[in-house]
mmCIF file of C-alpha atoms in Angstrom:
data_model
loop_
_atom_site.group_PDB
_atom_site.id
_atom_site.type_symbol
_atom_site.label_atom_id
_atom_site.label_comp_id
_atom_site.label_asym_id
_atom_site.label_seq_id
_atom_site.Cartn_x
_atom_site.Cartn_y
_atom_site.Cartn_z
ATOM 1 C CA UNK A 1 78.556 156.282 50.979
ATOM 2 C CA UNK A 2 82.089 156.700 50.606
ATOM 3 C CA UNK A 3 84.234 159.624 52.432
ATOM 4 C CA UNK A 4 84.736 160.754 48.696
ATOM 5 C CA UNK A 5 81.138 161.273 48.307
ATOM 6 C CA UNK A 6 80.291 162.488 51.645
ATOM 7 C CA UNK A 7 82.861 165.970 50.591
ATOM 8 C CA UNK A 8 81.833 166.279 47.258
ATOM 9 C CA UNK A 9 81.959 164.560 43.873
ATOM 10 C CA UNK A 10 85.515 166.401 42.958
ATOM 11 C CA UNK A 11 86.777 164.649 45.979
ATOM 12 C CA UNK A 12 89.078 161.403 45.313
ATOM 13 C CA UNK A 13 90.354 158.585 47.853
ATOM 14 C CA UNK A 14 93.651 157.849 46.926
ATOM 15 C CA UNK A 15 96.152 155.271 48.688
ATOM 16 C CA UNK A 16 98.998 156.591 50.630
ATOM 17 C CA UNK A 17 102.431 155.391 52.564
ATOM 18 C CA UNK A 18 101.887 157.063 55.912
ATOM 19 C CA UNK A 19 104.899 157.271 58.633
ATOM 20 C CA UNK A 20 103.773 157.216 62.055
ATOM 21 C CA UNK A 21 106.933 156.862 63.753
ATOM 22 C CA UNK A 22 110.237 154.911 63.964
ATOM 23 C CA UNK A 23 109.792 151.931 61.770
ATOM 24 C CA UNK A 24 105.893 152.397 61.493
ATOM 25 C CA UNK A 25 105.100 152.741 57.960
ATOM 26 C CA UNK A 26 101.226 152.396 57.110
ATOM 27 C CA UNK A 27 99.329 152.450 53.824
ATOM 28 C CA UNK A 28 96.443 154.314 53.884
ATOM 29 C CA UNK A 29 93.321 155.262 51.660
ATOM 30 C CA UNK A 30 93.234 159.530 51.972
ATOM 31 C CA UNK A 31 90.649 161.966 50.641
ATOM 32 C CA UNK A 32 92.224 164.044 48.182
ATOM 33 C CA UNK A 33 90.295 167.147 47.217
ATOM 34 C CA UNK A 34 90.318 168.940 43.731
ATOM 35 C CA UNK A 35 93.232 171.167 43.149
ATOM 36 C CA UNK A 36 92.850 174.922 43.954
ATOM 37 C CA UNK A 37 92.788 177.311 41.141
ATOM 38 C CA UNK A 38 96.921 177.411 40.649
ATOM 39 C CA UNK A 39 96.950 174.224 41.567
ATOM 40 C CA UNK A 40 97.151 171.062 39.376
ATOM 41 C CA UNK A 41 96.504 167.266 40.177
ATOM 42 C CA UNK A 42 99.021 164.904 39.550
ATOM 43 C CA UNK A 43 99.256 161.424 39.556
ATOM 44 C CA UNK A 44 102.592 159.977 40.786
ATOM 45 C CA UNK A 45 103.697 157.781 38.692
ATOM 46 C CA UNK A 46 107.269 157.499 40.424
ATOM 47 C CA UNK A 47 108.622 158.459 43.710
ATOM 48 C CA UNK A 48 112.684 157.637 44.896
ATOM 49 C CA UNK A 49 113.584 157.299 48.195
ATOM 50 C CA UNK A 50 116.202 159.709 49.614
ATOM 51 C CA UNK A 51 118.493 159.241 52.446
ATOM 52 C CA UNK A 52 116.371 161.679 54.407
ATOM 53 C CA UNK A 53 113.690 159.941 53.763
ATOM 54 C CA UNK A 54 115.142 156.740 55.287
ATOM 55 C CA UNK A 55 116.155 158.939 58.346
ATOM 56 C CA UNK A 56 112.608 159.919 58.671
ATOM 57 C CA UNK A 57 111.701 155.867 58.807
ATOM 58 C CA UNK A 58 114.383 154.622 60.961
ATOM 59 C CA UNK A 59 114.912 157.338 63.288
ATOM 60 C CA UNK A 60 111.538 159.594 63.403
ATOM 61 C CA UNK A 61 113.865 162.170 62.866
ATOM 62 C CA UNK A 62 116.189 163.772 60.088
ATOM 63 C CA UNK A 63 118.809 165.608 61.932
ATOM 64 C CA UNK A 64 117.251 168.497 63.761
ATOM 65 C CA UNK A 65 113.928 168.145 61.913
ATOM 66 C CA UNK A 66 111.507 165.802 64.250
ATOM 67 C CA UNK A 67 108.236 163.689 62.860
ATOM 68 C CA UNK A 68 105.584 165.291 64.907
ATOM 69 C CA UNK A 69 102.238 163.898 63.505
ATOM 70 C CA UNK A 70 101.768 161.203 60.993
ATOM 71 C CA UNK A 71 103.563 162.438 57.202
ATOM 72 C CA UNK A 72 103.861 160.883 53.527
ATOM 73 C CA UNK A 73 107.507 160.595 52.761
ATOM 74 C CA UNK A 74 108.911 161.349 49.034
ATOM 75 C CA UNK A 75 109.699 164.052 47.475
ATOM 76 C CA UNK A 76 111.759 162.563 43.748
ATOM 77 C CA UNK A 77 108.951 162.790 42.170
ATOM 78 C CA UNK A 78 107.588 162.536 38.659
ATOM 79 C CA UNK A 79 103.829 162.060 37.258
ATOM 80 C CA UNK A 80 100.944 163.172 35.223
ATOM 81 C CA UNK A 81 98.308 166.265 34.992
ATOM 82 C CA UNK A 82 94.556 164.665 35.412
ATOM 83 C CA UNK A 83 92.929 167.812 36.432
ATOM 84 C CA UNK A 84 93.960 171.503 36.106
ATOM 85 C CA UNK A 85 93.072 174.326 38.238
ATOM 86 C CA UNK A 86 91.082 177.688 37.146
ATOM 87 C CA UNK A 87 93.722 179.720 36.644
ATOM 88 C CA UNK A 88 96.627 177.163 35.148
ATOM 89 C CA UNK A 89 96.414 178.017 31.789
ATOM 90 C CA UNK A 90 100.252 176.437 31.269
ATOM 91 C CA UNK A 91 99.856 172.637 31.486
ATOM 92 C CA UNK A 92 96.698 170.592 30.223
ATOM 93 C CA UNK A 93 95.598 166.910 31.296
ATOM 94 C CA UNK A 94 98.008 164.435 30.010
ATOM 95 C CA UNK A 95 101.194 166.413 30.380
ATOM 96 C CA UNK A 96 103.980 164.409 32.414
ATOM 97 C CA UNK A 97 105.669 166.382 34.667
ATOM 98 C CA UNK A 98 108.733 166.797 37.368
ATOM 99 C CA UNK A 99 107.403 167.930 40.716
ATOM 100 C CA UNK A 100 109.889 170.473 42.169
ATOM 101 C CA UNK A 101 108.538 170.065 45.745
ATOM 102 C CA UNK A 102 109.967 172.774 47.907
ATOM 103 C CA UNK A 103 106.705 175.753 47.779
ATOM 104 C CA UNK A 104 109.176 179.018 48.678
ATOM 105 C CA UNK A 105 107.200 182.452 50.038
ATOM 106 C CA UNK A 106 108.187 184.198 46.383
ATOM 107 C CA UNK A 107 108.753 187.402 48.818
ATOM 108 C CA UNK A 108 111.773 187.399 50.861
ATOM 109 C CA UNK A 109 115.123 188.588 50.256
ATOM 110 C CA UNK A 110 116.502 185.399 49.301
ATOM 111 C CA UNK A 111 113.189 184.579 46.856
ATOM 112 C CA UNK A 112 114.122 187.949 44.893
ATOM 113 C CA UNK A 113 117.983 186.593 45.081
ATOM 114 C CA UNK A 114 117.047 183.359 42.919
ATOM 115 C CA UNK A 115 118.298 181.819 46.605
ATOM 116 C CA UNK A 116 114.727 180.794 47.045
ATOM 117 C CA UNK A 117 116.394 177.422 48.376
ATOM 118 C CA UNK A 118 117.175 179.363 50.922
ATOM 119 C CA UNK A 119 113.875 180.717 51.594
ATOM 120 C CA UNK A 120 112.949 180.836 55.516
ATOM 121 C CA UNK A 121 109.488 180.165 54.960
ATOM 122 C CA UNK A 122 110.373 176.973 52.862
ATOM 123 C CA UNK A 123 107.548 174.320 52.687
ATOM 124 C CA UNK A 124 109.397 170.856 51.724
ATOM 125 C CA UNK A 125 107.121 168.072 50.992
ATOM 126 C CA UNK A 126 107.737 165.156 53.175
ATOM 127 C CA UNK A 127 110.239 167.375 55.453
ATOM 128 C CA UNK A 128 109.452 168.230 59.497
ATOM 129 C CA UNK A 129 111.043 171.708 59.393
ATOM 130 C CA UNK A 130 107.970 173.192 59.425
ATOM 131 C CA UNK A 131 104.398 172.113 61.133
ATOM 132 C CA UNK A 132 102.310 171.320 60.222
ATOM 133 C CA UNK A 133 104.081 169.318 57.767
ATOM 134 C CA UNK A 134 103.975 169.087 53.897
ATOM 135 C CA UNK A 135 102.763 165.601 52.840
ATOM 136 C CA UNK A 136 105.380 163.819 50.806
ATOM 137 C CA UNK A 137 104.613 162.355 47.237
ATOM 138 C CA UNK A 138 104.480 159.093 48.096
ATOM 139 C CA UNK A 139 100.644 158.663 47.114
ATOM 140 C CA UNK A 140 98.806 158.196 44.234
ATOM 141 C CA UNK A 141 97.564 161.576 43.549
ATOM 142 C CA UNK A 142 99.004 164.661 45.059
ATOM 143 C CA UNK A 143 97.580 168.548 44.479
ATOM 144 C CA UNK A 144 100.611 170.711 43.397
ATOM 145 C CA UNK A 145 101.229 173.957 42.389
ATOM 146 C CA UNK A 146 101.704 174.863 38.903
ATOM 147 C CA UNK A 147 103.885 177.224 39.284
ATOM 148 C CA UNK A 148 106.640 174.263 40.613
ATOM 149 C CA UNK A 149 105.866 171.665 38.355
ATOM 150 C CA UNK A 150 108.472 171.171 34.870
ATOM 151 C CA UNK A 151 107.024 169.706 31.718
ATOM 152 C CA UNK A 152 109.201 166.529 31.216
ATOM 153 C CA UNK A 153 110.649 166.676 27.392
ATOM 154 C CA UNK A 154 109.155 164.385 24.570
ATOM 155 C CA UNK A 155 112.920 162.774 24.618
ATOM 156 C CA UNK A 156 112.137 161.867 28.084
ATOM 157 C CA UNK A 157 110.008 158.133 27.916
ATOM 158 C CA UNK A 158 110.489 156.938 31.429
ATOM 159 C CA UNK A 159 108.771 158.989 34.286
ATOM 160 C CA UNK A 160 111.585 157.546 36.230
ATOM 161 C CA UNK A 161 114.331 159.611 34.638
ATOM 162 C CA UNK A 162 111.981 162.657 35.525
ATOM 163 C CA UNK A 163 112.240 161.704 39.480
ATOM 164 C CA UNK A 164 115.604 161.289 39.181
ATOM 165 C CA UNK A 165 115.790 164.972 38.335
ATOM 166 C CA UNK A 166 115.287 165.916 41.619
ATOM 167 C CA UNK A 167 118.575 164.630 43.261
ATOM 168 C CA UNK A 168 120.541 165.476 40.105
ATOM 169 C CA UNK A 169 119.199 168.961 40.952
ATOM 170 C CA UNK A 170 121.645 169.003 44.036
ATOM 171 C CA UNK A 171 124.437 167.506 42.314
ATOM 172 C CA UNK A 172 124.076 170.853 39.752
ATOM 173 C CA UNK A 173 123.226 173.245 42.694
ATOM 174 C CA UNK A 174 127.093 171.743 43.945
ATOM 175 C CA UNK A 175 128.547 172.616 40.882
ATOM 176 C CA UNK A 176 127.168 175.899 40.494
ATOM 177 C CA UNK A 177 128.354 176.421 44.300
ATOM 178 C CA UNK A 178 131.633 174.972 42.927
ATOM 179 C CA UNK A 179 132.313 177.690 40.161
ATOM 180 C CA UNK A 180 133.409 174.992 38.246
ATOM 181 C CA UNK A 181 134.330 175.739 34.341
ATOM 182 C CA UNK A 182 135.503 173.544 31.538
ATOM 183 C CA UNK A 183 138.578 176.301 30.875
ATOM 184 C CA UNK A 184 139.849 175.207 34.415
ATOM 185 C CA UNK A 185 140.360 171.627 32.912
ATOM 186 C CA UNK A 186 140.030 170.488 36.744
ATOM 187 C CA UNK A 187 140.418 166.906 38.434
ATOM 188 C CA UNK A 188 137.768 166.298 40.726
ATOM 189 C CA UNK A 189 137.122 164.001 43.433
ATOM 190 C CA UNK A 190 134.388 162.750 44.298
ATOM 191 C CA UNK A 191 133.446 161.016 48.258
ATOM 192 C CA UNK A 192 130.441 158.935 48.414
ATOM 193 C CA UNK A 193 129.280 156.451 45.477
ATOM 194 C CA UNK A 194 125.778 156.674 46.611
ATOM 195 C CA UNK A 195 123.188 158.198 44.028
ATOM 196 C CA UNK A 196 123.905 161.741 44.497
ATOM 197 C CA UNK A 197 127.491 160.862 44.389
ATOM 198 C CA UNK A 198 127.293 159.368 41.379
ATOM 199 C CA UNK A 199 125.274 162.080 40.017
ATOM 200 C CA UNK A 200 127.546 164.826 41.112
ATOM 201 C CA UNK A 201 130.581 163.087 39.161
ATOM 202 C CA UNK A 202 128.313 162.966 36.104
ATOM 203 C CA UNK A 203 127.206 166.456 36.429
ATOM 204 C CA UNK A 204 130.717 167.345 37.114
ATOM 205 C CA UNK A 205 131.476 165.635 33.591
ATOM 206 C CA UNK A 206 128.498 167.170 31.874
ATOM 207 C CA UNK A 207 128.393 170.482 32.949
ATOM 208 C CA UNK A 208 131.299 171.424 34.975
ATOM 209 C CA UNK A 209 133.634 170.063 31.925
ATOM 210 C CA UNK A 210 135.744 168.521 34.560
ATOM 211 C CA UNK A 211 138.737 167.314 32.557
ATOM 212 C CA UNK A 212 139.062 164.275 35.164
ATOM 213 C CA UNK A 213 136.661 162.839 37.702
ATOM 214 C CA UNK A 214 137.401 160.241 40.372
ATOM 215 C CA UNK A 215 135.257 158.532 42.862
ATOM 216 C CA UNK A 216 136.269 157.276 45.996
ATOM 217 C CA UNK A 217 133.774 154.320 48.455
ATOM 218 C CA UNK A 218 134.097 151.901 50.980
ATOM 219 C CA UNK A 219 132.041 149.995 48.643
ATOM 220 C CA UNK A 220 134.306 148.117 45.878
ATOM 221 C CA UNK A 221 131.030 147.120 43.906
ATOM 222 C CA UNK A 222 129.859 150.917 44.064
ATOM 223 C CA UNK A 223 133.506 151.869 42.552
ATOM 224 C CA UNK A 224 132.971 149.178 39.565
ATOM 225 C CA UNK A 225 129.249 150.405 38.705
ATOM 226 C CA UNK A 226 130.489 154.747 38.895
ATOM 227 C CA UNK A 227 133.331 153.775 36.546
ATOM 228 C CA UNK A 228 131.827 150.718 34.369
ATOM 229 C CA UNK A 229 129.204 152.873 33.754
ATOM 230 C CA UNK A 230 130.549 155.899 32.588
ATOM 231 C CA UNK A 231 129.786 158.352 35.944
ATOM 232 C CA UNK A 232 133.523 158.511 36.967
ATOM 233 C CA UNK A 233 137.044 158.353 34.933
ATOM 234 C CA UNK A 234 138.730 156.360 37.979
ATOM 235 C CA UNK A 235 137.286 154.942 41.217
ATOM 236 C CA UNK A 236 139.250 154.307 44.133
ATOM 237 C CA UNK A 237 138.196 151.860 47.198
ATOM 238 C CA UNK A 238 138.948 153.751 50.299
ATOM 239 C CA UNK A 239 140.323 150.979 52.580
ATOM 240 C CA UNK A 240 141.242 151.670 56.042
ATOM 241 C CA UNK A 241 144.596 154.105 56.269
ATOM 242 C CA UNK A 242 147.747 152.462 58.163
ATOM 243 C CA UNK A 243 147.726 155.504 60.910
ATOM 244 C CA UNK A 244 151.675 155.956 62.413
ATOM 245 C CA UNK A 245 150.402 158.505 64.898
ATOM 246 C CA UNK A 246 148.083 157.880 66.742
ATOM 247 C CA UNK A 247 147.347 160.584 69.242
ATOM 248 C CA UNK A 248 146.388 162.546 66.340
ATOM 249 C CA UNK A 249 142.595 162.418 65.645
ATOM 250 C CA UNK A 250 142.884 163.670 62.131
ATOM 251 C CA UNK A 251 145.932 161.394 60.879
ATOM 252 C CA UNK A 252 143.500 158.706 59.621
ATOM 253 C CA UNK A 253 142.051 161.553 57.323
ATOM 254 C CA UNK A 254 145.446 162.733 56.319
ATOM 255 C CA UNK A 255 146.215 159.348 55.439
ATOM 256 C CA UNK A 256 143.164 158.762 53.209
ATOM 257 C CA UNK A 257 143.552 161.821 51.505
ATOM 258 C CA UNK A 258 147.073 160.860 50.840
ATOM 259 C CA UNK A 259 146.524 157.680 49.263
ATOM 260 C CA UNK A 260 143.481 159.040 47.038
ATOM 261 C CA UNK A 261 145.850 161.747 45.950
ATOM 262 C CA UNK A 262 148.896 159.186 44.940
ATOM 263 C CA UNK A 263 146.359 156.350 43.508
ATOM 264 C CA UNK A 264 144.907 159.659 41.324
ATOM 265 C CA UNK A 265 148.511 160.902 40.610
ATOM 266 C CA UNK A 266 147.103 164.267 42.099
ATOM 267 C CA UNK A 267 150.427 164.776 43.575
ATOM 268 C CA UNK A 268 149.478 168.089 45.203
ATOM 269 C CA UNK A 269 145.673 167.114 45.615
ATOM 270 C CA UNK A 270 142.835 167.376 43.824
ATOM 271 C CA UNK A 271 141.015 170.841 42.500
ATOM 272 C CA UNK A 272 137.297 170.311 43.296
ATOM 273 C CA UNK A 273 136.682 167.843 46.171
ATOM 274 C CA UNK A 274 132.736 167.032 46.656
ATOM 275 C CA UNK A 275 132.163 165.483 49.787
ATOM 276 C CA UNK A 276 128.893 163.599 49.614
ATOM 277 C CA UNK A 277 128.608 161.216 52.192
ATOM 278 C CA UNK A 278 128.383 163.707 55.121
ATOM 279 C CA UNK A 279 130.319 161.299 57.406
ATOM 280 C CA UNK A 280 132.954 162.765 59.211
ATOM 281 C CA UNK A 281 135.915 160.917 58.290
ATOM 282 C CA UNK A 282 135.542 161.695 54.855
ATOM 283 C CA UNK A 283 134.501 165.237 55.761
ATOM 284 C CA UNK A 284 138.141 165.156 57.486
ATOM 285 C CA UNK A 285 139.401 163.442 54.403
ATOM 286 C CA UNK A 286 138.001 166.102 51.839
ATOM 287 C CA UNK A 287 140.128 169.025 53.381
ATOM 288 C CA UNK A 288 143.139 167.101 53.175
ATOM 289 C CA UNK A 289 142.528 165.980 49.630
ATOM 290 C CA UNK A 290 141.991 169.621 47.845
ATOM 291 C CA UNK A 291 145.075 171.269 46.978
ATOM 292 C CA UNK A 292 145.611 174.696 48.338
ATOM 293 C CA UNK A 293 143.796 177.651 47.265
ATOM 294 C CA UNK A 294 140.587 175.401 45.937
ATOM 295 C CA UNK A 295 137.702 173.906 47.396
ATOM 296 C CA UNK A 296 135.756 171.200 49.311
ATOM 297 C CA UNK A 297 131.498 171.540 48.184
ATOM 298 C CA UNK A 298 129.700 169.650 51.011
ATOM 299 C CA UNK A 299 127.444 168.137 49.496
ATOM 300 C CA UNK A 300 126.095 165.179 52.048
ATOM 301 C CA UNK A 301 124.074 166.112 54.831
ATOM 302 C CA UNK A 302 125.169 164.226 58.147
ATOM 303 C CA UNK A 303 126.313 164.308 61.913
ATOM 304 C CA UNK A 304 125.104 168.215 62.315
ATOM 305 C CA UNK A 305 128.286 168.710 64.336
ATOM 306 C CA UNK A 306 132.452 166.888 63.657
ATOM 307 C CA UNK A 307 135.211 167.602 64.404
ATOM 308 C CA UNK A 308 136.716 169.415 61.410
ATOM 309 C CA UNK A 309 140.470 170.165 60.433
ATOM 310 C CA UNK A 310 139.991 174.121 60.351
ATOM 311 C CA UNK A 311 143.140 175.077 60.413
ATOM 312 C CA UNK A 312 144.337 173.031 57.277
ATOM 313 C CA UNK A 313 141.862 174.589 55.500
ATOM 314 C CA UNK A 314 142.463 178.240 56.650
ATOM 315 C CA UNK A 315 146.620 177.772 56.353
ATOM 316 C CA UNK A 316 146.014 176.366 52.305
ATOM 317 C CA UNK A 317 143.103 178.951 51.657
ATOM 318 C CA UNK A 318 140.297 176.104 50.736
ATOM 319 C CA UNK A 319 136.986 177.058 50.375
ATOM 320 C CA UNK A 320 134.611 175.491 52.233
ATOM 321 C CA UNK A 321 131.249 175.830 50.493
ATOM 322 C CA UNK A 322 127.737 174.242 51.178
ATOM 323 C CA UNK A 323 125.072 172.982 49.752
ATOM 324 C CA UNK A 324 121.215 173.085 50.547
ATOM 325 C CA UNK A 325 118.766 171.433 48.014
ATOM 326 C CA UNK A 326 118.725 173.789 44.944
ATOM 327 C CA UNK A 327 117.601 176.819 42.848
ATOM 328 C CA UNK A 328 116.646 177.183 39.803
ATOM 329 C CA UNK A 329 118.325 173.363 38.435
ATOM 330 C CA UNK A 330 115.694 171.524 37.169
ATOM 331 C CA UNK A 331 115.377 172.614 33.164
ATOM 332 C CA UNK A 332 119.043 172.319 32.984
ATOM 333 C CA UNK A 333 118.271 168.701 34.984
ATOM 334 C CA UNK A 334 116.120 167.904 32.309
ATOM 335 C CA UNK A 335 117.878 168.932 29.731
ATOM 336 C CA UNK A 336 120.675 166.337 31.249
ATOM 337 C CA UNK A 337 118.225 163.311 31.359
ATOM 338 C CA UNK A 338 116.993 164.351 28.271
ATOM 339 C CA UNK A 339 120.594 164.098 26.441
ATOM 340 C CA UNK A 340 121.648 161.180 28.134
ATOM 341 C CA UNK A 341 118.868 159.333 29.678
ATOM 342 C CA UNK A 342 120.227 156.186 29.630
ATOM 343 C CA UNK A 343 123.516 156.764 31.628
ATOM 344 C CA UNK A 344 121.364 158.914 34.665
ATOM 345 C CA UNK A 345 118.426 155.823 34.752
ATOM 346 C CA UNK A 346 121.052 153.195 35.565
ATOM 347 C CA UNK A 347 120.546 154.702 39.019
ATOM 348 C CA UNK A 348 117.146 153.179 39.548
ATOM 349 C CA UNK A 349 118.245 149.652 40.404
ATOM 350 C CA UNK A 350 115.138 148.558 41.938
ATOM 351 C CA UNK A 351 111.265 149.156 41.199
ATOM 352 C CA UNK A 352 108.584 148.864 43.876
ATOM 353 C CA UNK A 353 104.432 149.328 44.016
ATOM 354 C CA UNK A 354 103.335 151.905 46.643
ATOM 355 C CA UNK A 355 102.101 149.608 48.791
ATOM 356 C CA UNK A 356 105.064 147.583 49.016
ATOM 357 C CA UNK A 357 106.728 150.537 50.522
ATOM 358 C CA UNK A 358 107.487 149.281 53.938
ATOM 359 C CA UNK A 359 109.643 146.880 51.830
ATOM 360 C CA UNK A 360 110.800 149.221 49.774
ATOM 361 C CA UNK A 361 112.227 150.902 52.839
ATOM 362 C CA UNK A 362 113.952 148.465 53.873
ATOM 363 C CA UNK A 363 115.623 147.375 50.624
ATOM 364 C CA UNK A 364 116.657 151.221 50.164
ATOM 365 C CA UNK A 365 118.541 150.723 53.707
ATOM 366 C CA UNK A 366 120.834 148.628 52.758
ATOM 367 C CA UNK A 367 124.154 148.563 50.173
ATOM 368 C CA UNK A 368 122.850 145.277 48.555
ATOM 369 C CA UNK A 369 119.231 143.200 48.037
ATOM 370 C CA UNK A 370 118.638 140.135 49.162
ATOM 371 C CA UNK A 371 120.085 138.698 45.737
ATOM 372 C CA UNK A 372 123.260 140.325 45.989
ATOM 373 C CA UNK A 373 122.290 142.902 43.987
ATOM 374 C CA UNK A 374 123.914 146.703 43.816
ATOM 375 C CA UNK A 375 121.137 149.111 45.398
ATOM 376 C CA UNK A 376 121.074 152.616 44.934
ATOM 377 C CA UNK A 377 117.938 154.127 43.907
ATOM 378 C CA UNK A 378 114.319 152.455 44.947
ATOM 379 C CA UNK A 379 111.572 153.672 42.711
ATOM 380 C CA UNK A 380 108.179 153.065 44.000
ATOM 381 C CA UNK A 381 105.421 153.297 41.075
ATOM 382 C CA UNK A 382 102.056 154.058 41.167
#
């Protein structure tokens, strides 16, 4: 007999990618039970992996948020209905849906805000904020509430487009943060051609009718794909900054943001700066690079504490604003992959079975495969 059978016939094994600690990745066979009555089961037919996910797997750790008993990572996720609960009467078996993965209370102050992002009893799958913690995606069936799942549109044919919705949902949540409108014909910078980089300087395009968007890397093949691509109007390579003094610890970051601004011809810097890489030079760098009386959106999440110009940005009256996941993005997500599908699933560079993962791990951790080849998004499929 089979632990399946032993809890009932509704009960399913499914295969997992369990983290156990710092590097120690296992895959699994779970028992999955049938979905409560506003619950729907889903099978995962795509999960990417996030930078916190690859904190999670090299550190045990993302930030302040510690791995305290084993956890499924993933939370880009995309799949379809094979069993509905009691009382979903909105989705049937077969539909293909976008798993918005973040369960808020509904109740709080924030909830009735629409800031449900913001929600302090916040269940994130595949997150340690809270414990016990919410099992990531990365499995072959996952329960899931109705309420938080988005029908993918009939325009939509690749499931992976659908995951990708989830990151693109923080690019839009930066832009809405941004108060960015088409009338402000704005130039935009952009820090960090990783994937939510790249999808911030699309969204900035699509939605915040930014009238020019650049994108600045270390990386000169990251530059080439934003731009040859169609993500960014101009991509810079950010080189290291001849520094004249010194025994100033910010004049490498005035010095970057003075060479973006003359290689953009943004002589008095830029209007939107969205700083997505979270490191803090470029945090530094951001500040210097707006012009006065606009705004840096932090975007990437990284060292939880820098060293950060303050009074540069209080003396020009820039705006620093951040970002934390999103609320309320995914249709208008959808409605982006939907419109121009093929531009957003040039992000999935590399596709990977579920129990490859550990591999798929390690090929998300670094800026190129073993080919040579560009990474920046790992799909693992189901």
């Amino acid at each position: 007999m089979t632990r399946a059978e032993a809890l009932g016939v509704d009960a399913a094994e499914v295969v997992a990618a369990v983290l156990y600690g710092k590097k120690d990745m296992r895959i699994e066979t779970k028992v999955l039970g049938p979905p409560t009555a506003n619950e729907h089961q889903v099978l995962v037919t795509q999960t990417g992996i996030c930078g916190s996910d690859l904190h999670y797997y090299h550190h045990g750790r993302n930030g302040d948020f510690v791995l305290q008993h084993p956890l499924s990572l993933g939370h880009e996720s995309a799949g379809v209905v094979t069993a509905v609960g009691s009382d979903v009467d909105s989705f049937v078996v077969g539909d293909r849906v976008a798993l918005e993965v973040g369960i808020p209370c509904s109740e709080c102050k924030w909830c009735n805000k629409g800031c449900y992002n913001l929600c302090p009893d916040m269940r994130f799958r595949s997150s340690c904020k809270t414990a016990p913690h919410y099992d990531g995606t990365l499995a072959q069936k996952v329960n899931h509430p109705a309420k938080w799942c988005h029908k993918v549109p009939d325009a939509v044919k690749d499931l992976s487009l659908a995951a990708l919705v989830e990151p693109l949902a923080v690019s839009l949540q930066g832009i809405k943060r941004s108060a960015l409108m088409v009338a402000d014909e704005a130039t935009v910078l952009v820090l960090g051609a990783g994937a939510v980089g790249l999808l911030t300087a699309f969204a900035a395009k699509k939605r915040g009718g930014a009238k020019k968007v650049v994108v600045a890397d270390i990386s000169s093949q990251r530059v080439a794909f934003a731009v040859d691509n169609g993500f960014a109007d101009q991509g810079i390579v950010l080189t290291a900054s001849e520094v004249t003094d010194s025994d100033n610890p910010l004049a490498r970051a005035m010095a970057n943001a003075t060479f973006l601004k003359e290689k953009a011809g943004a002589d008095v810097g830029f209007d939107v700066v969205f700083e997505c890489t979270g490191v803090q030079i470029c945090v530094q760098t951001s500040v210097f690079a707006a012009a006065a009386g606009t705004s840096v959106v932090l975007i990437g999440m990284g060292t939880p504490i820098q060293t950060f110009p303050i009074g540069s940005a209080c003396a020009r009256e820039v705006d620093i604003i951040g970002v934390f996941r999103y609320a309320g993005n995914y249709p208008d997500a959808l409605a982006i992959v939907a419109e121009d599908g093929e531009t957003v699933g040039k992000l999935a560079t590399h596709k990977m079975k579920l129990q490859d993962a550990v591999d798929a791990f390690e090929i998300a951790s670094t800026p190129v495969d073993r080919n040579g080849n560009l990474v920046l998004k790992v799909m693992i499929t189901v």
